[in-house]
Short mmCIF file of C-alpha atoms in Angstrom, two decimals:
data_model
loop_
_atom_site.label_atom_id
_atom_site.label_comp_id
_atom_site.label_asym_id
_atom_site.label_seq_id
_atom_site.Cartn_x
_atom_site.Cartn_y
_atom_site.Cartn_z
CA UNK H 500 196.45 66.47 -53.84
CA UNK H 501 194.35 68.33 -51.58
CA UNK H 502 190.89 68.10 -51.10
CA UNK H 503 188.56 71.10 -51.97
CA UNK H 504 186.33 71.68 -48.23
CA UNK H 505 182.91 72.79 -48.78
CA UNK H 506 181.09 75.84 -47.08
CA UNK H 507 179.70 73.42 -45.07
CA UNK H 508 182.99 71.93 -43.80
CA UNK H 509 184.92 75.74 -43.15
CA UNK H 510 181.81 76.59 -40.89
CA UNK H 511 182.18 74.23 -38.48
CA UNK H 512 185.39 74.66 -37.03
CA UNK H 513 183.87 78.63 -36.62
CA UNK H 514 180.89 77.80 -35.14
CA UNK H 515 182.55 75.37 -32.76
CA UNK H 516 185.10 77.89 -31.82
CA UNK H 517 181.95 80.68 -31.23
CA UNK H 518 180.31 78.44 -29.11
CA UNK H 519 183.57 77.82 -27.42
CA UNK H 520 184.07 81.48 -26.63
CA UNK H 521 180.84 81.90 -25.63
CA UNK H 522 180.61 79.33 -22.59
CA UNK H 523 184.14 80.09 -21.61
CA UNK H 524 182.63 83.82 -20.82
CA UNK H 525 179.16 83.04 -19.55
CA UNK H 526 181.52 80.60 -17.04
CA UNK H 527 183.66 83.61 -16.10
CA UNK H 528 180.49 86.05 -15.74
CA UNK H 529 179.19 82.81 -13.25
CA UNK H 530 181.97 84.19 -11.41
CA UNK H 531 181.46 88.24 -10.82
CA UNK H 532 180.95 89.34 -7.63
CA UNK H 533 177.08 90.29 -6.69
CA UNK H 534 176.15 93.53 -5.89
CA UNK H 535 175.73 94.54 -2.16
CA UNK H 536 172.81 93.89 -0.70
CA UNK H 537 170.77 97.27 0.19
CA UNK H 538 169.53 98.03 4.01
CA UNK H 539 166.13 96.94 3.83
CA UNK H 540 162.60 99.46 3.98
CA UNK H 541 160.42 99.00 6.42
CA UNK H 542 157.88 97.07 4.91
CA UNK H 543 161.25 94.52 4.67
CA UNK H 544 162.16 94.63 8.38
CA UNK H 545 158.99 94.10 9.31
CA UNK H 546 159.05 91.26 6.99
CA UNK H 547 162.36 89.22 8.02
CA UNK H 548 160.48 90.29 11.80
CA UNK H 549 157.86 88.25 11.03
CA UNK H 550 159.54 85.74 9.80
CA UNK H 551 161.87 85.43 13.42
CA UNK H 552 158.42 85.58 15.65
CA UNK H 553 158.37 89.48 15.89
CA UNK H 554 154.80 90.99 14.77
CA UNK H 555 155.07 94.23 14.04
CA UNK H 556 151.61 96.46 13.84
CA UNK H 557 150.08 99.59 13.84
CA UNK H 558 153.09 101.72 12.41
CA UNK H 559 153.09 105.45 12.26
CA UNK H 560 155.36 107.35 9.81
CA UNK H 561 156.84 109.89 10.78
CA UNK H 562 156.38 109.77 14.52
CA UNK H 563 159.95 110.18 16.13
CA UNK H 564 158.21 110.40 19.89
CA UNK H 565 159.87 113.60 20.24
CA UNK H 566 159.97 117.47 19.02
CA UNK H 567 163.20 117.02 17.07
CA UNK H 568 161.69 118.04 13.78
CA UNK H 569 164.60 116.80 11.49
CA UNK H 570 164.66 112.98 12.93
CA UNK H 571 160.29 112.72 11.81
CA UNK H 572 161.57 111.14 8.49
CA UNK H 573 163.65 108.95 9.72
CA UNK H 574 161.01 107.59 12.56
CA UNK H 575 158.12 104.88 12.64
CA UNK H 576 156.45 103.80 15.96
CA UNK H 577 155.14 100.64 15.60
CA UNK H 578 154.08 97.66 18.28
CA UNK H 579 155.47 94.90 18.92
CA UNK H 580 154.66 91.83 20.43
CA UNK H 581 156.38 87.88 20.19
CA UNK H 582 157.62 85.95 22.35
CA UNK H 583 156.82 86.24 26.08
CA UNK H 584 155.66 90.27 24.82
CA UNK H 585 152.15 88.60 25.20
CA UNK H 586 150.84 92.25 25.20
CA UNK H 587 153.38 94.39 23.07
CA UNK H 588 155.38 97.62 23.54
CA UNK H 589 155.67 100.33 20.96
CA UNK H 590 159.29 100.71 19.81
CA UNK H 591 160.37 103.58 17.44
CA UNK H 592 162.67 102.51 14.68
CA UNK H 593 165.12 105.42 13.15
CA UNK H 594 166.04 104.66 9.35
CA UNK H 595 168.88 106.54 8.24
CA UNK H 596 169.77 107.27 4.64
CA UNK H 597 173.64 105.81 4.77
CA UNK H 598 176.05 105.11 7.55
CA UNK H 599 177.60 108.58 7.74
CA UNK H 600 173.84 109.48 8.45
CA UNK H 601 173.81 106.97 11.11
CA UNK H 602 176.78 107.91 12.89
CA UNK H 603 176.59 111.82 12.44
CA UNK H 604 172.81 111.45 14.46
CA UNK H 605 173.13 108.15 16.77
CA UNK H 606 173.26 110.65 19.74
CA UNK H 607 169.93 112.93 19.03
CA UNK H 608 167.75 109.21 18.85
CA UNK H 609 169.70 109.38 22.48
CA UNK H 610 168.19 112.56 23.42
CA UNK H 611 164.85 111.83 21.50
CA UNK H 612 164.13 108.72 23.34
CA UNK H 613 164.84 110.19 27.46
CA UNK H 614 162.03 112.53 26.28
CA UNK H 615 159.37 109.64 25.38
CA UNK H 616 161.01 106.84 27.20
CA UNK H 617 159.61 107.57 30.55
CA UNK H 618 162.31 105.83 33.21
CA UNK H 619 165.51 106.44 31.02
CA UNK H 620 166.97 103.08 32.80
CA UNK H 621 164.77 101.04 30.87
CA UNK H 622 165.51 101.67 27.11
CA UNK H 623 166.34 99.27 25.21
CA UNK H 624 168.58 99.94 22.34
CA UNK H 625 169.31 97.87 19.46
CA UNK H 626 172.00 99.51 16.87
CA UNK H 627 172.50 98.06 13.44
CA UNK H 628 173.34 100.89 10.70
CA UNK H 629 171.94 102.01 9.01
CA UNK H 630 169.14 100.98 11.89
CA UNK H 631 168.95 102.54 15.37
CA UNK H 632 165.71 100.71 17.24
CA UNK H 633 164.63 102.13 20.52
CA UNK H 634 161.71 101.06 22.72
CA UNK H 635 160.78 100.43 26.48
CA UNK H 636 161.83 97.29 28.45
CA UNK H 637 163.03 95.20 29.77
CA UNK H 638 162.52 92.71 26.89
CA UNK H 639 163.23 89.31 27.06
CA UNK H 640 165.90 87.66 26.25
CA UNK H 641 164.60 85.99 23.05
CA UNK H 642 162.49 89.04 22.00
CA UNK H 643 165.63 90.96 21.47
CA UNK H 644 167.33 88.72 19.87
CA UNK H 645 164.93 88.47 17.68
CA UNK H 646 164.65 92.39 17.15
CA UNK H 647 169.10 91.96 16.65
CA UNK H 648 169.48 89.40 14.54
CA UNK H 649 166.32 90.71 12.50
CA UNK H 650 168.24 94.21 11.87
CA UNK H 651 171.40 91.96 10.85
CA UNK H 652 169.59 90.39 8.78
CA UNK H 653 167.88 93.59 6.67
CA UNK H 654 171.11 96.02 7.64
CA UNK H 655 172.74 94.56 4.75
CA UNK H 656 175.84 96.45 4.19
CA UNK H 657 174.62 99.49 7.03
CA UNK H 658 173.88 102.05 3.99
#
């Protein structure tokens, strides 16, 4: 003859099944793809560059270096020192909203840089969507590598 089961005896298998379902569901949540990293803003980029040995100072937003008012919202002028550049150099970065804007406006940055750089042959530029970094050079190799690596890290998926 079957033995009568208590309420506790009937709940125990249900609680165990619920716990197993939650554990399995929790594990599958860990396998979800994280969101793609978005590009860093200028303070975030400056922090990344500092970690790589490039000190960013005296920054001014809205200074494209030329008379193109449509580039002003994307432009930041700053001084950078590091590695063999004890005195620093003036650099401008143009930060675009996304890759499409970067691709559409990239040529405008070159035209603008020619207006302020002085010697066109000495212009240094690093492109990592959504950033275009431009300054007068030449830049020492370690300095240029730190800038490029910092832009790549801060650029995320490029917008």
